[in-house]
Amino acid sequence: MFQAVRGAEPRRRRALAGLAGLIAFAVVLAAATSGLAWNGAADVLRLRFGGDSNRTRIVIDLAGEARGTVVEAGAGGQVVLTLAGVSPDRDMAGEGRGLVRRWRVTESGSASRLELDVARAVEIERRFLLPPGDGVDHFRYVVDVKAVGAADATAATPITPVRSVRESRPERRRERPIIVIDAGHGGRDPGALGAHVQEKAVTLEAAKQLKAELERMGRYRVILTRDTDRYVEHGRRVQVARNADADLFISLHADAGGSPETRGASVYTLSEQGADRAVREVTSRGDWTSEMRLPGHDASVNRILLDMTQRATQNRSAQFARVLLSHIEGSDHPLLRRSHRDAGFAVLLAPDVPAVLLEMGFITNADDERALTDDRRRRHLMRAVAEGIDRYFREPEAAVMAATGGAAGAP
């Protein structure tokens, strides 16, 4: 009996300690998920929001794979989707954020019905399913919505916009945008070979001319990733832009092709696969939250903000690419038929600096090589590029293009 009493006491202490630990965990969890809807016992786990009163991202955390179907797209004040294959164990509802005033998830047969009451007319920009990975052990169904038409005076109070992650920094110099120009290749890496010149020489001369054109305008601070014939690692080129808190990064290159007849310039922006890689590379570092200077206090919220920062950067890169191509075309410089392309180039991977890679022409084409090695004609092209950059910053309220997977077509 005495032994039994002695044995029971440690068990009682362990039970109380376990209960205290459980309570502490619940308190921490409640604090970490403040403002989020949580339902841990069903296929639909929770909803999370990020964005502002112009663009909002909705993330539905799921215990299993789902297939989404749009029922109402947002023009009538509601966004309604069904998620086949998952269901809540009860109806879920709560207050929204950004464009979403309130939300509900209800059971609809073997599916879930998501209803979003929106503050103004919206449209769905994109929606996709993310499988488990990158440290996340569940599926995520993501819906991006953006406002259309005139603003509603009763619109929901916006939360911190994605752009403010960078623009709110005290050292921001918005009156003199910082442009980083990257002369491709260099040193031990000659790049493509033309009949009379190496790519690395063409890109360096072009970078110097573009810098001179921008500085002549007196409205920009310009940084070169290299100003001599030396090799700079790709990651270092990106870091130069991030360390400078650059407003734009442009990498200059000269293309090469199998056919000597192929000629013309093209502009690359980051592909979807490249964007995923950029986010993976950032979040693989233990200090990524402080490095990105994100305002969220919860890891899941910071991840949403990082995703939205990446998306905003892609959209601004696409906007600049369109402006740049229009100025190059206006200068009578030849373009490829599909002149706006996307790729996962390493120099485009900064998640918070709009970036493009400009292929100025085909060094393997005799006409393009002559244009790129002639000082006057190359300066003419760089003047058009500088004017495109200037227009991009002079008209910041111009409609932003949504980043896409690239246009169809061939060179």
Short mmCIF file of N, CA, C and O in Angstrom, two decimals, residues 182 184-185 189 199 233-239 249-256 265-281 310 313-314 317 336 338-351 353-360 362:
data_model
loop_
_atom_site.label_atom_id
_atom_site.label_comp_id
_atom_site.label_asym_id
_atom_site.label_seq_id
_atom_site.Cartn_x
_atom_site.Cartn_y
_atom_site.Cartn_z
N ASP A 182 23.80 45.11 -64.18
CA ASP A 182 24.68 43.95 -64.15
C ASP A 182 25.18 43.65 -65.55
O ASP A 182 24.40 43.31 -66.44
N GLY A 184 26.63 41.13 -67.79
CA GLY A 184 26.71 39.69 -67.73
C GLY A 184 28.10 39.14 -68.01
O GLY A 184 28.88 39.73 -68.75
N HIS A 185 28.38 37.99 -67.38
CA HIS A 185 29.64 37.25 -67.58
C HIS A 185 30.83 38.09 -67.09
O HIS A 185 30.69 38.87 -66.17
N ASP A 189 34.68 33.90 -67.43
CA ASP A 189 33.46 33.51 -68.14
C ASP A 189 33.22 34.46 -69.30
O ASP A 189 32.70 35.56 -69.12
N GLU A 199 30.91 38.00 -75.57
CA GLU A 199 29.74 38.62 -74.92
C GLU A 199 30.15 39.50 -73.74
O GLU A 199 29.59 40.58 -73.54
N GLU A 233 30.25 36.20 -58.98
CA GLU A 233 29.31 35.10 -58.76
C GLU A 233 27.87 35.60 -58.88
O GLU A 233 27.55 36.73 -58.49
N HIS A 234 26.97 34.74 -59.40
CA HIS A 234 25.58 35.14 -59.59
C HIS A 234 24.94 35.59 -58.28
O HIS A 234 24.22 36.59 -58.24
N GLY A 235 25.18 34.82 -57.23
CA GLY A 235 24.59 35.18 -55.94
C GLY A 235 25.07 36.53 -55.45
O GLY A 235 24.31 37.28 -54.83
N ARG A 236 26.32 36.85 -55.74
CA ARG A 236 26.87 38.14 -55.33
C ARG A 236 26.20 39.28 -56.09
O ARG A 236 25.96 40.35 -55.53
N ARG A 237 25.91 39.05 -57.36
CA ARG A 237 25.24 40.09 -58.16
C ARG A 237 23.88 40.44 -57.55
O ARG A 237 23.50 41.61 -57.45
N VAL A 238 23.13 39.40 -57.17
CA VAL A 238 21.83 39.61 -56.53
C VAL A 238 22.01 40.32 -55.20
O VAL A 238 21.25 41.24 -54.87
N GLN A 239 23.03 39.93 -54.44
CA GLN A 239 23.25 40.53 -53.13
C GLN A 239 23.62 41.99 -53.23
O GLN A 239 23.28 42.79 -52.35
N PHE A 249 16.75 46.08 -60.86
CA PHE A 249 17.96 45.36 -61.25
C PHE A 249 17.80 44.96 -62.71
O PHE A 249 16.78 44.37 -63.09
N ILE A 250 18.79 45.31 -63.54
CA ILE A 250 18.75 44.92 -64.95
C ILE A 250 20.07 44.28 -65.32
O ILE A 250 21.14 44.86 -65.13
N SER A 251 20.00 43.06 -65.82
CA SER A 251 21.18 42.30 -66.23
C SER A 251 21.27 42.31 -67.75
O SER A 251 20.30 41.95 -68.43
N LEU A 252 22.41 42.73 -68.28
CA LEU A 252 22.60 42.86 -69.73
C LEU A 252 23.35 41.66 -70.29
O LEU A 252 24.39 41.27 -69.75
N HIS A 253 22.83 41.11 -71.38
CA HIS A 253 23.43 39.94 -72.02
C HIS A 253 23.30 40.06 -73.53
O HIS A 253 22.56 40.89 -74.05
N ALA A 254 24.03 39.19 -74.23
CA ALA A 254 23.91 39.04 -75.68
C ALA A 254 23.67 37.56 -75.96
O ALA A 254 24.40 36.70 -75.48
N ASP A 255 22.63 37.27 -76.70
CA ASP A 255 22.17 35.89 -76.90
C ASP A 255 23.03 35.17 -77.94
O ASP A 255 23.82 35.77 -78.66
N ALA A 256 22.84 33.86 -78.00
CA ALA A 256 23.48 33.02 -79.02
C ALA A 256 22.45 32.02 -79.51
O ALA A 256 21.61 31.55 -78.73
N ALA A 265 16.22 41.38 -79.87
CA ALA A 265 16.32 41.47 -78.42
C ALA A 265 15.12 40.79 -77.76
O ALA A 265 14.06 40.60 -78.37
N SER A 266 15.30 40.44 -76.50
CA SER A 266 14.21 39.87 -75.69
C SER A 266 14.47 40.22 -74.24
O SER A 266 15.60 40.54 -73.84
N VAL A 267 13.41 40.17 -73.44
CA VAL A 267 13.50 40.48 -72.02
C VAL A 267 12.95 39.31 -71.23
O VAL A 267 11.85 38.81 -71.52
N TYR A 268 13.70 38.86 -70.24
CA TYR A 268 13.28 37.76 -69.37
C TYR A 268 12.90 38.28 -67.99
O TYR A 268 13.59 39.14 -67.42
N THR A 269 11.80 37.75 -67.47
CA THR A 269 11.46 37.95 -66.07
C THR A 269 11.37 36.58 -65.40
O THR A 269 11.41 35.55 -66.07
N LEU A 270 11.26 36.57 -64.09
CA LEU A 270 11.34 35.32 -63.33
C LEU A 270 10.13 34.43 -63.59
O LEU A 270 8.98 34.88 -63.57
N SER A 271 10.38 33.15 -63.82
CA SER A 271 9.31 32.17 -64.04
C SER A 271 8.71 31.74 -62.71
O SER A 271 9.24 32.02 -61.63
N GLU A 272 7.57 31.03 -62.78
CA GLU A 272 6.94 30.52 -61.56
C GLU A 272 7.87 29.55 -60.83
O GLU A 272 7.97 29.58 -59.61
N GLN A 273 8.55 28.69 -61.58
CA GLN A 273 9.49 27.76 -60.96
C GLN A 273 10.63 28.52 -60.29
O GLN A 273 11.08 28.16 -59.21
N GLY A 274 11.09 29.59 -60.95
CA GLY A 274 12.14 30.40 -60.36
C GLY A 274 11.68 31.10 -59.10
O GLY A 274 12.44 31.24 -58.13
N ALA A 275 10.42 31.56 -59.09
CA ALA A 275 9.88 32.21 -57.90
C ALA A 275 9.82 31.24 -56.73
O ALA A 275 10.15 31.59 -55.60
N ASP A 276 9.39 30.00 -57.00
CA ASP A 276 9.38 28.99 -55.94
C ASP A 276 10.78 28.73 -55.41
O ASP A 276 11.00 28.59 -54.21
N ARG A 277 11.76 28.69 -56.33
CA ARG A 277 13.15 28.48 -55.92
C ARG A 277 13.64 29.64 -55.07
O ARG A 277 14.33 29.44 -54.06
N ALA A 278 13.26 30.87 -55.44
CA ALA A 278 13.69 32.04 -54.67
C ALA A 278 13.18 31.98 -53.25
O ALA A 278 13.90 32.26 -52.29
N VAL A 279 11.90 31.60 -53.09
CA VAL A 279 11.31 31.51 -51.75
C VAL A 279 11.99 30.41 -50.95
O VAL A 279 12.29 30.56 -49.76
N ARG A 280 12.27 29.27 -51.61
CA ARG A 280 12.94 28.17 -50.91
C ARG A 280 14.32 28.60 -50.43
O ARG A 280 14.73 28.28 -49.31
N GLU A 281 15.05 29.32 -51.28
CA GLU A 281 16.39 29.74 -50.90
C GLU A 281 16.35 30.72 -49.74
O GLU A 281 17.19 30.67 -48.83
N GLN A 310 7.09 38.37 -53.00
CA GLN A 310 7.59 37.77 -54.23
C GLN A 310 6.63 38.01 -55.39
O GLN A 310 7.05 38.36 -56.50
N THR A 313 6.80 41.61 -56.50
CA THR A 313 8.05 41.83 -57.24
C THR A 313 7.93 41.30 -58.66
O THR A 313 8.36 41.95 -59.62
N GLN A 314 7.35 40.11 -58.82
CA GLN A 314 7.15 39.57 -60.16
C GLN A 314 6.26 40.47 -60.99
O GLN A 314 6.52 40.70 -62.19
N SER A 317 8.20 43.50 -62.03
CA SER A 317 9.17 43.13 -63.07
C SER A 317 8.48 42.99 -64.42
O SER A 317 9.01 43.43 -65.45
N LEU A 336 12.80 39.85 -80.95
CA LEU A 336 12.27 38.53 -81.26
C LEU A 336 10.75 38.59 -81.31
O LEU A 336 10.13 39.44 -80.66
N ARG A 338 8.60 36.55 -80.00
CA ARG A 338 8.15 36.40 -78.60
C ARG A 338 9.22 37.06 -77.75
O ARG A 338 10.16 36.42 -77.30
N SER A 339 9.07 38.34 -77.51
CA SER A 339 10.14 39.12 -76.91
C SER A 339 10.10 39.16 -75.39
O SER A 339 11.10 39.49 -74.76
N HIS A 340 8.95 38.84 -74.77
CA HIS A 340 8.89 38.78 -73.30
C HIS A 340 8.84 37.31 -72.90
O HIS A 340 7.89 36.60 -73.22
N ARG A 341 9.87 36.86 -72.21
CA ARG A 341 9.99 35.45 -71.85
C ARG A 341 10.18 35.34 -70.34
O ARG A 341 10.37 36.34 -69.64
N ASP A 342 10.14 34.10 -69.85
CA ASP A 342 10.41 33.89 -68.43
C ASP A 342 11.37 32.72 -68.25
O ASP A 342 11.45 31.82 -69.09
N ALA A 343 12.12 32.77 -67.18
CA ALA A 343 13.12 31.74 -66.89
C ALA A 343 13.49 31.84 -65.42
O ALA A 343 13.11 32.78 -64.72
N GLY A 344 14.25 30.86 -64.96
CA GLY A 344 14.67 30.84 -63.56
C GLY A 344 16.11 31.27 -63.38
O GLY A 344 16.80 30.75 -62.51
N PHE A 345 16.57 32.24 -64.17
CA PHE A 345 17.96 32.69 -64.09
C PHE A 345 18.32 33.13 -62.67
O PHE A 345 17.53 33.81 -61.99
N ALA A 346 19.51 32.77 -62.23
CA ALA A 346 19.94 33.05 -60.86
C ALA A 346 19.94 34.54 -60.55
O ALA A 346 19.67 34.95 -59.41
N VAL A 347 20.24 35.39 -61.53
CA VAL A 347 20.32 36.83 -61.26
C VAL A 347 18.95 37.46 -61.07
O VAL A 347 18.86 38.64 -60.72
N LEU A 348 17.87 36.72 -61.28
CA LEU A 348 16.52 37.26 -61.12
C LEU A 348 15.88 36.83 -59.81
O LEU A 348 14.70 37.11 -59.58
N LEU A 349 16.64 36.19 -58.92
CA LEU A 349 16.04 35.52 -57.77
C LEU A 349 15.78 36.39 -56.55
O LEU A 349 15.22 35.89 -55.57
N ALA A 350 16.17 37.63 -56.54
CA ALA A 350 15.88 38.47 -55.37
C ALA A 350 14.37 38.59 -55.20
O ALA A 350 13.68 39.05 -56.11
N PRO A 351 13.82 38.21 -54.04
CA PRO A 351 12.37 38.23 -53.88
C PRO A 351 11.78 39.61 -53.68
O PRO A 351 10.57 39.77 -53.74
N VAL A 353 13.35 42.69 -55.13
CA VAL A 353 13.89 43.69 -56.06
C VAL A 353 13.37 43.36 -57.47
O VAL A 353 13.73 42.31 -58.01
N PRO A 354 12.54 44.20 -58.07
CA PRO A 354 12.12 43.96 -59.45
C PRO A 354 13.33 43.80 -60.36
O PRO A 354 14.29 44.59 -60.28
N ALA A 355 13.31 42.77 -61.21
CA ALA A 355 14.51 42.45 -61.98
C ALA A 355 14.14 41.92 -63.36
O ALA A 355 13.15 41.20 -63.51
N VAL A 356 14.96 42.27 -64.35
CA VAL A 356 14.82 41.72 -65.69
C VAL A 356 16.20 41.37 -66.22
O VAL A 356 17.22 41.92 -65.76
N LEU A 357 16.23 40.47 -67.17
CA LEU A 357 17.45 40.16 -67.92
C LEU A 357 17.19 40.52 -69.37
O LEU A 357 16.28 39.99 -69.99
N LEU A 358 17.98 41.46 -69.89
CA LEU A 358 17.82 41.92 -71.26
C LEU A 358 18.85 41.25 -72.15
O LEU A 358 20.06 41.43 -71.97
N GLU A 359 18.37 40.44 -73.09
CA GLU A 359 19.21 39.92 -74.17
C GLU A 359 19.18 40.96 -75.28
O GLU A 359 18.17 41.13 -75.97
N MET A 360 20.29 41.67 -75.48
CA MET A 360 20.29 42.83 -76.38
C MET A 360 20.23 42.44 -77.84
O MET A 360 19.92 43.28 -78.70
N PHE A 362 21.41 38.88 -80.77
CA PHE A 362 22.15 37.62 -80.95
C PHE A 362 23.55 37.92 -81.47
O PHE A 362 23.72 38.39 -82.60
#
